[in-house]
PDB file of C-alpha atoms in Angstrom:
ATOM      1  CA  MET R   1     -32.141 -19.924  -6.760  1.00  0.00           C
ATOM      2  CA  ALA R   2     -29.285 -19.941  -4.238  1.00  0.00           C
ATOM      3  CA  ARG R   3     -27.052 -21.778  -6.726  1.00  0.00           C
ATOM      4  CA  TYR R   4     -27.519 -19.087  -9.386  1.00  0.00           C
ATOM      5  CA  THR R   5     -26.985 -16.328  -6.842  1.00  0.00           C
ATOM      6  CA  THR R   6     -23.696 -17.934  -5.808  1.00  0.00           C
ATOM      7  CA  ILE R   7     -22.556 -18.258  -9.418  1.00  0.00           C
ATOM      8  CA  ILE R   8     -23.431 -14.636 -10.144  1.00  0.00           C
ATOM      9  CA  LEU R   9     -21.648 -13.468  -6.992  1.00  0.00           C
ATOM     10  CA  ILE R  10     -18.517 -15.439  -7.902  1.00  0.00           C
ATOM     11  CA  TYR R  11     -18.652 -14.026 -11.451  1.00  0.00           C
ATOM     12  CA  ILE R  12     -18.960 -10.467 -10.138  1.00  0.00           C
ATOM     13  CA  LEU R  13     -16.102 -10.916  -7.663  1.00  0.00           C
ATOM     14  CA  PHE R  14     -13.900 -12.569 -10.291  1.00  0.00           C
ATOM     15  CA  THR R  15     -14.684  -9.845 -12.829  1.00  0.00           C
ATOM     16  CA  ARG R  16     -13.811  -7.132 -10.330  1.00  0.00           C
ATOM     17  CA  ILE R  17     -10.495  -8.839  -9.554  1.00  0.00           C
ATOM     18  CA  LEU R  18      -9.652  -8.971 -13.255  1.00  0.00           C
ATOM     19  CA  ILE R  19     -10.563  -5.318 -13.709  1.00  0.00           C
ATOM     20  CA  PHE R  20      -8.478  -4.322 -10.692  1.00  0.00           C
ATOM     21  CA  CYS R  21      -5.470  -6.270 -11.973  1.00  0.00           C
ATOM     22  CA  SER R  22      -5.781  -4.992 -15.525  1.00  0.00           C
ATOM     23  CA  ASN R  23      -5.857  -1.340 -14.427  1.00  0.00           C
ATOM     24  CA  ARG R  24      -2.284  -1.548 -13.151  1.00  0.00           C
ATOM     25  CA  ALA R  25       0.257  -0.719 -15.825  1.00  0.00           C
ATOM     26  CA  PRO R  26       3.211  -3.078 -16.164  1.00  0.00           C
ATOM     27  CA  ALA R  27       6.603  -1.787 -15.102  1.00  0.00           C
ATOM     28  CA  CYS R  28       8.195  -0.091 -18.074  1.00  0.00           C
ATOM     29  CA  PHE R  29      11.671   0.924 -16.923  1.00  0.00           C
ATOM     30  CA  THR R  30      14.545  -0.739 -18.753  1.00  0.00           C
ATOM     31  CA  TRP R  31      18.176  -1.672 -18.191  1.00  0.00           C
ATOM     32  CA  SER R  32      21.219  -2.506 -20.236  1.00  0.00           C
ATOM     33  CA  PRO R  33      22.926  -4.777 -20.798  1.00  0.00           C
ATOM     34  CA  GLU R  34      20.027  -7.228 -20.721  1.00  0.00           C
ATOM     35  CA  THR R  35      22.229  -9.912 -19.176  1.00  0.00           C
ATOM     36  CA  ILE R  36      23.535  -8.582 -15.872  1.00  0.00           C
ATOM     37  CA  THR R  37      26.752  -9.855 -14.354  1.00  0.00           C
ATOM     38  CA  THR R  38      28.484  -8.954 -11.117  1.00  0.00           C
ATOM     39  CA  LYS R  39      31.025  -6.165 -11.099  1.00  0.00           C
ATOM     40  CA  ALA R  40      29.768  -4.797 -14.455  1.00  0.00           C
ATOM     41  CA  PRO R  41      27.746  -1.560 -14.417  1.00  0.00           C
ATOM     42  CA  VAL R  42      24.060  -1.717 -15.286  1.00  0.00           C
ATOM     43  CA  LYS R  43      22.307   1.366 -16.692  1.00  0.00           C
ATOM     44  CA  PHE R  44      18.674   1.689 -15.609  1.00  0.00           C
ATOM     45  CA  ASN R  45      16.356   4.013 -17.546  1.00  0.00           C
ATOM     46  CA  ALA R  46      13.041   5.417 -16.279  1.00  0.00           C
ATOM     47  CA  ALA R  47      12.217   7.625 -19.278  1.00  0.00           C
ATOM     48  CA  CYS R  48       8.886   5.836 -19.722  1.00  0.00           C
ATOM     49  CA  ILE R  49       7.482   7.197 -16.454  1.00  0.00           C
ATOM     50  CA  GLU R  50       5.441  10.183 -17.594  1.00  0.00           C
ATOM     51  CA  LYS R  51       5.537  13.591 -15.883  1.00  0.00           C
ATOM     52  CA  ALA R  52       8.055  12.458 -13.268  1.00  0.00           C
ATOM     53  CA  SER R  53      10.942  14.748 -12.462  1.00  0.00           C
ATOM     54  CA  GLN R  54      12.354  12.947  -9.430  1.00  0.00           C
ATOM     55  CA  PHE R  55      13.230   9.262  -9.178  1.00  0.00           C
ATOM     56  CA  ARG R  56      13.831   7.087  -6.116  1.00  0.00           C
ATOM     57  CA  TRP R  57      15.753   3.902  -6.935  1.00  0.00           C
ATOM     58  CA  ASP R  58      15.875   0.821  -4.700  1.00  0.00           C
ATOM     59  CA  PHE R  59      18.087  -1.830  -6.310  1.00  0.00           C
ATOM     60  CA  GLY R  60      17.068  -4.597  -3.890  1.00  0.00           C
ATOM     61  CA  ASP R  61      20.616  -5.435  -2.808  1.00  0.00           C
ATOM     62  CA  SER R  62      20.777  -3.552   0.518  1.00  0.00           C
ATOM     63  CA  SER R  63      22.657  -0.664  -1.092  1.00  0.00           C
ATOM     64  CA  ALA R  64      21.596   2.885  -0.298  1.00  0.00           C
ATOM     65  CA  ILE R  65      18.397   4.157  -1.904  1.00  0.00           C
ATOM     66  CA  ILE R  66      19.247   6.800  -4.515  1.00  0.00           C
ATOM     67  CA  ILE R  67      17.092   9.864  -5.200  1.00  0.00           C
ATOM     68  CA  THR R  68      17.889  11.673  -8.432  1.00  0.00           C
ATOM     69  CA  THR R  69      16.390  13.938 -11.084  1.00  0.00           C
ATOM     70  CA  SER R  70      18.151  12.024 -13.864  1.00  0.00           C
ATOM     71  CA  LEU R  71      16.158   9.591 -16.033  1.00  0.00           C
ATOM     72  CA  THR R  72      19.075   7.145 -16.029  1.00  0.00           C
ATOM     73  CA  ILE R  73      21.281   5.726 -13.314  1.00  0.00           C
ATOM     74  CA  ASP R  74      24.155   3.222 -13.182  1.00  0.00           C
ATOM     75  CA  HIS R  75      24.378   0.514 -10.536  1.00  0.00           C
ATOM     76  CA  LEU R  76      26.898  -2.214  -9.772  1.00  0.00           C
ATOM     77  CA  TYR R  77      25.847  -5.552  -8.267  1.00  0.00           C
ATOM     78  CA  SER R  78      28.567  -7.356  -6.326  1.00  0.00           C
ATOM     79  CA  THR R  79      26.775 -10.655  -5.650  1.00  0.00           C
ATOM     80  CA  PRO R  80      24.877 -12.956  -8.040  1.00  0.00           C
ATOM     81  CA  GLY R  81      21.204 -13.424  -7.228  1.00  0.00           C
ATOM     82  CA  VAL R  82      17.629 -12.396  -7.901  1.00  0.00           C
ATOM     83  CA  TYR R  83      16.785  -8.807  -6.988  1.00  0.00           C
ATOM     84  CA  SER R  84      13.610  -6.738  -6.883  1.00  0.00           C
ATOM     85  CA  VAL R  85      14.346  -3.315  -8.396  1.00  0.00           C
ATOM     86  CA  THR R  86      11.872  -0.534  -7.634  1.00  0.00           C
ATOM     87  CA  VAL R  87      11.752   2.963  -9.070  1.00  0.00           C
ATOM     88  CA  THR R  88       9.390   5.590  -7.730  1.00  0.00           C
ATOM     89  CA  GLY R  89       8.830   8.517 -10.070  1.00  0.00           C
ATOM     90  CA  LYS R  90       7.132  11.640  -8.815  1.00  0.00           C
ATOM     91  CA  PRO R  91       6.794  15.309  -9.683  1.00  0.00           C
ATOM     92  CA  LEU R  92       9.238  17.650  -7.928  1.00  0.00           C
ATOM     93  CA  ASN R  93       6.403  19.631  -6.379  1.00  0.00           C
ATOM     94  CA  THR R  94       3.091  18.252  -5.225  1.00  0.00           C
ATOM     95  CA  SER R  95       1.080  20.927  -7.026  1.00  0.00           C
ATOM     96  CA  SER R  96       2.149  19.675 -10.462  1.00  0.00           C
ATOM     97  CA  ALA R  97      -0.221  17.641 -12.626  1.00  0.00           C
ATOM     98  CA  GLY R  98       1.887  14.479 -12.391  1.00  0.00           C
ATOM     99  CA  LYS R  99       1.281  11.652  -9.967  1.00  0.00           C
ATOM    100  CA  THR R 100       3.622   9.337  -8.107  1.00  0.00           C
ATOM    101  CA  THR R 101       4.312   6.119 -10.021  1.00  0.00           C
ATOM    102  CA  VAL R 102       5.887   3.041  -8.442  1.00  0.00           C
ATOM    103  CA  GLN R 103       7.262   0.284 -10.669  1.00  0.00           C
ATOM    104  CA  THR R 104       9.033  -2.936  -9.709  1.00  0.00           C
ATOM    105  CA  LYS R 105      10.808  -5.539 -11.807  1.00  0.00           C
ATOM    106  CA  ILE R 106      12.644  -8.703 -10.837  1.00  0.00           C
ATOM    107  CA  ILE R 107      16.133  -9.068 -12.279  1.00  0.00           C
ATOM    108  CA  THR R 108      18.704 -11.835 -12.194  1.00  0.00           C
ATOM    109  CA  VAL R 109      22.392 -11.101 -11.723  1.00  0.00           C
ATOM    110  CA  ASN R 110      24.785 -13.826 -12.897  1.00  0.00           C
TER     111      ASN R 110
END
């Protein structure tokens, strides 16, 4: 009986982990050009984040964090490497129906 209880418990825990992971939407923001090189501007676009009217961009390269109301933003990387880019989209006022959305993608700069 203990063996079956253990198997059921593992199944329940594993199922809950899968459900938790599958509830998180993948990051949807985009950039162009697809191949990023140093000293060439990159245009990031957060239009896919619904009901957001303010965006906080962290480009992962120790540059200043930018807060803007624009869906798009340009950024220039000066050093090749792998960077974690995070955009936080939120409604301008907390009483609006929207919710804060945080999305992160890993990019490579050549």
